[in-house]
């Protein structure tokens, strides 16, 4: 088996004890940075370019930081802050993936989403949260 090059060992040694993770906050910062830099092609504003570069610098600063727990805490707060947007999208995506095996119903009383296997015919569904009953076809 071929030995890895020496520079790779040096990179690994340099990154030991550093955050080095491309988490959701880093992905957001780098995406915003590239979008802002790309926009300067069409909108000739120097401050957009500067702001994009600041986002990219902040991303690399977070990646190379030795304060691992602070960076993880920052990412957790960012995820909590963006949960109102990401949770409904991921829930709809999961429902879309399971659409061949299950039907999804919403309780009219408490708005709870209920997953029922397909092919059961006309059944009575009891909401697990509020015990409201309704009939549906699967």
mmCIF file of C-alpha atoms in Angstrom:
data_model
loop_
_atom_site.group_PDB
_atom_site.id
_atom_site.type_symbol
_atom_site.label_atom_id
_atom_site.label_comp_id
_atom_site.label_asym_id
_atom_site.label_seq_id
_atom_site.Cartn_x
_atom_site.Cartn_y
_atom_site.Cartn_z
ATOM 1 C CA UNK A 1 0.000 0.000 0.000
ATOM 2 C CA UNK A 2 1.272 3.448 -0.925
ATOM 3 C CA UNK A 3 2.292 5.800 1.902
ATOM 4 C CA UNK A 4 0.490 9.147 2.126
ATOM 5 C CA UNK A 5 2.637 12.174 1.306
ATOM 6 C CA UNK A 6 4.482 14.014 4.077
ATOM 7 C CA UNK A 7 2.493 17.217 3.589
ATOM 8 C CA UNK A 8 -0.676 15.329 4.511
ATOM 9 C CA UNK A 9 0.817 14.368 7.875
ATOM 10 C CA UNK A 10 1.722 17.999 8.464
ATOM 11 C CA UNK A 11 -1.832 19.125 7.667
ATOM 12 C CA UNK A 12 -3.265 16.515 10.039
ATOM 13 C CA UNK A 13 -0.823 17.566 12.741
ATOM 14 C CA UNK A 14 -1.724 21.249 12.225
ATOM 15 C CA UNK A 15 -5.463 20.527 12.463
ATOM 16 C CA UNK A 16 -5.207 18.527 15.700
ATOM 17 C CA UNK A 17 -7.027 20.352 18.480
ATOM 18 C CA UNK A 18 -8.807 22.680 16.050
ATOM 19 C CA UNK A 19 -12.524 22.848 15.279
ATOM 20 C CA UNK A 20 -12.093 21.909 11.614
ATOM 21 C CA UNK A 21 -15.756 21.121 10.979
ATOM 22 C CA UNK A 22 -17.866 22.422 8.132
ATOM 23 C CA UNK A 23 -21.039 22.652 10.258
ATOM 24 C CA UNK A 24 -24.309 24.333 9.320
ATOM 25 C CA UNK A 25 -23.171 27.804 10.437
ATOM 26 C CA UNK A 26 -19.971 27.514 8.410
ATOM 27 C CA UNK A 27 -21.947 26.325 5.376
ATOM 28 C CA UNK A 28 -24.292 29.290 5.742
ATOM 29 C CA UNK A 29 -21.424 31.777 6.101
ATOM 30 C CA UNK A 30 -19.491 30.426 3.130
ATOM 31 C CA UNK A 31 -22.627 30.317 0.956
ATOM 32 C CA UNK A 32 -23.522 33.901 1.836
ATOM 33 C CA UNK A 33 -19.945 34.981 1.189
ATOM 34 C CA UNK A 34 -19.826 33.448 -2.276
ATOM 35 C CA UNK A 35 -23.287 34.771 -3.158
ATOM 36 C CA UNK A 36 -22.309 38.302 -2.132
ATOM 37 C CA UNK A 37 -19.050 38.121 -4.086
ATOM 38 C CA UNK A 38 -20.966 36.782 -7.110
ATOM 39 C CA UNK A 39 -23.486 39.638 -6.834
ATOM 40 C CA UNK A 40 -20.689 42.188 -7.207
ATOM 41 C CA UNK A 41 -20.456 41.107 -10.859
ATOM 42 C CA UNK A 42 -23.943 42.523 -11.493
ATOM 43 C CA UNK A 43 -24.215 45.151 -8.758
ATOM 44 C CA UNK A 44 -21.068 47.224 -8.710
ATOM 45 C CA UNK A 45 -20.891 47.866 -4.977
ATOM 46 C CA UNK A 46 -17.549 47.459 -3.251
ATOM 47 C CA UNK A 47 -19.141 46.976 0.146
ATOM 48 C CA UNK A 48 -20.842 43.748 -1.079
ATOM 49 C CA UNK A 49 -17.467 42.342 -2.032
ATOM 50 C CA UNK A 50 -16.024 43.366 1.331
ATOM 51 C CA UNK A 51 -18.948 41.824 3.209
ATOM 52 C CA UNK A 52 -18.564 38.589 1.232
ATOM 53 C CA UNK A 53 -14.866 38.454 2.072
ATOM 54 C CA UNK A 54 -15.652 39.048 5.751
ATOM 55 C CA UNK A 55 -18.050 36.073 5.683
ATOM 56 C CA UNK A 56 -15.356 33.876 4.130
ATOM 57 C CA UNK A 57 -12.782 35.044 6.684
ATOM 58 C CA UNK A 58 -15.227 34.309 9.518
ATOM 59 C CA UNK A 59 -15.719 30.800 8.122
ATOM 60 C CA UNK A 60 -12.002 30.051 8.051
ATOM 61 C CA UNK A 61 -11.544 31.655 11.465
ATOM 62 C CA UNK A 62 -14.163 29.247 12.856
ATOM 63 C CA UNK A 63 -12.590 26.232 11.102
ATOM 64 C CA UNK A 64 -9.090 26.946 12.435
ATOM 65 C CA UNK A 65 -10.231 27.959 15.928
ATOM 66 C CA UNK A 66 -8.958 26.001 18.935
ATOM 67 C CA UNK A 67 -12.049 26.878 20.992
ATOM 68 C CA UNK A 68 -13.992 23.786 19.954
ATOM 69 C CA UNK A 69 -16.772 24.025 22.548
ATOM 70 C CA UNK A 70 -17.494 27.693 21.794
ATOM 71 C CA UNK A 71 -17.752 26.984 18.058
ATOM 72 C CA UNK A 72 -20.076 24.031 18.743
ATOM 73 C CA UNK A 73 -22.213 26.247 20.998
ATOM 74 C CA UNK A 74 -22.379 28.918 18.272
ATOM 75 C CA UNK A 75 -23.530 26.298 15.779
ATOM 76 C CA UNK A 76 -26.175 25.010 18.200
ATOM 77 C CA UNK A 77 -27.558 28.517 18.692
ATOM 78 C CA UNK A 78 -27.601 29.040 14.928
ATOM 79 C CA UNK A 79 -29.521 25.782 14.449
ATOM 80 C CA UNK A 80 -32.047 26.798 17.123
ATOM 81 C CA UNK A 81 -32.439 30.180 15.459
ATOM 82 C CA UNK A 82 -33.060 28.636 12.011
ATOM 83 C CA UNK A 83 -35.206 25.699 13.202
ATOM 84 C CA UNK A 84 -38.453 27.499 12.298
ATOM 85 C CA UNK A 85 -37.356 27.301 8.656
ATOM 86 C CA UNK A 86 -35.502 23.994 8.450
ATOM 87 C CA UNK A 87 -37.859 21.718 10.422
ATOM 88 C CA UNK A 88 -40.949 22.097 8.200
ATOM 89 C CA UNK A 89 -38.832 21.646 5.076
ATOM 90 C CA UNK A 90 -37.181 18.471 6.384
ATOM 91 C CA UNK A 91 -40.544 17.140 7.608
ATOM 92 C CA UNK A 92 -42.104 17.625 4.151
ATOM 93 C CA UNK A 93 -39.065 15.991 2.546
ATOM 94 C CA UNK A 94 -39.411 12.921 4.804
ATOM 95 C CA UNK A 95 -43.126 12.711 3.996
ATOM 96 C CA UNK A 96 -42.281 12.906 0.298
ATOM 97 C CA UNK A 97 -39.809 10.012 0.672
ATOM 98 C CA UNK A 98 -42.399 7.885 2.520
ATOM 99 C CA UNK A 99 -45.324 8.693 0.221
ATOM 100 C CA UNK A 100 -45.422 5.202 -1.363
ATOM 101 C CA UNK A 101 -45.765 3.348 1.951
ATOM 102 C CA UNK A 102 -47.769 5.809 4.081
ATOM 103 C CA UNK A 103 -50.528 8.429 3.935
ATOM 104 C CA UNK A 104 -50.288 11.472 6.154
ATOM 105 C CA UNK A 105 -53.291 13.059 7.804
ATOM 106 C CA UNK A 106 -53.680 16.157 9.950
ATOM 107 C CA UNK A 107 -55.919 16.092 13.025
ATOM 108 C CA UNK A 108 -58.523 18.833 12.689
ATOM 109 C CA UNK A 109 -58.568 19.356 16.451
ATOM 110 C CA UNK A 110 -54.874 19.741 17.399
ATOM 111 C CA UNK A 111 -53.178 19.818 13.935
ATOM 112 C CA UNK A 112 -50.973 16.807 14.753
ATOM 113 C CA UNK A 113 -49.566 15.000 11.678
ATOM 114 C CA UNK A 114 -50.474 11.283 11.699
ATOM 115 C CA UNK A 115 -48.789 8.628 9.534
ATOM 116 C CA UNK A 116 -50.956 5.667 8.461
ATOM 117 C CA UNK A 117 -49.839 2.712 6.271
ATOM 118 C CA UNK A 118 -51.388 2.654 2.805
ATOM 119 C CA UNK A 119 -53.776 -0.036 1.629
ATOM 120 C CA UNK A 120 -55.944 -0.371 4.753
ATOM 121 C CA UNK A 121 -59.096 0.960 3.060
ATOM 122 C CA UNK A 122 -61.505 3.191 4.951
ATOM 123 C CA UNK A 123 -60.505 3.303 8.621
ATOM 124 C CA UNK A 124 -61.177 5.290 11.770
ATOM 125 C CA UNK A 125 -58.116 7.186 12.964
ATOM 126 C CA UNK A 126 -57.612 8.235 16.580
ATOM 127 C CA UNK A 127 -55.231 11.129 17.138
ATOM 128 C CA UNK A 128 -52.534 10.041 19.642
ATOM 129 C CA UNK A 129 -52.326 13.549 21.113
ATOM 130 C CA UNK A 130 -55.914 14.691 21.672
ATOM 131 C CA UNK A 131 -57.859 11.400 21.100
ATOM 132 C CA UNK A 132 -60.009 13.039 18.411
ATOM 133 C CA UNK A 133 -61.440 10.415 16.034
ATOM 134 C CA UNK A 134 -62.072 10.796 12.323
ATOM 135 C CA UNK A 135 -62.586 8.531 9.326
ATOM 136 C CA UNK A 136 -60.230 8.483 6.361
ATOM 137 C CA UNK A 137 -59.373 6.386 3.321
ATOM 138 C CA UNK A 138 -55.797 5.114 3.019
#
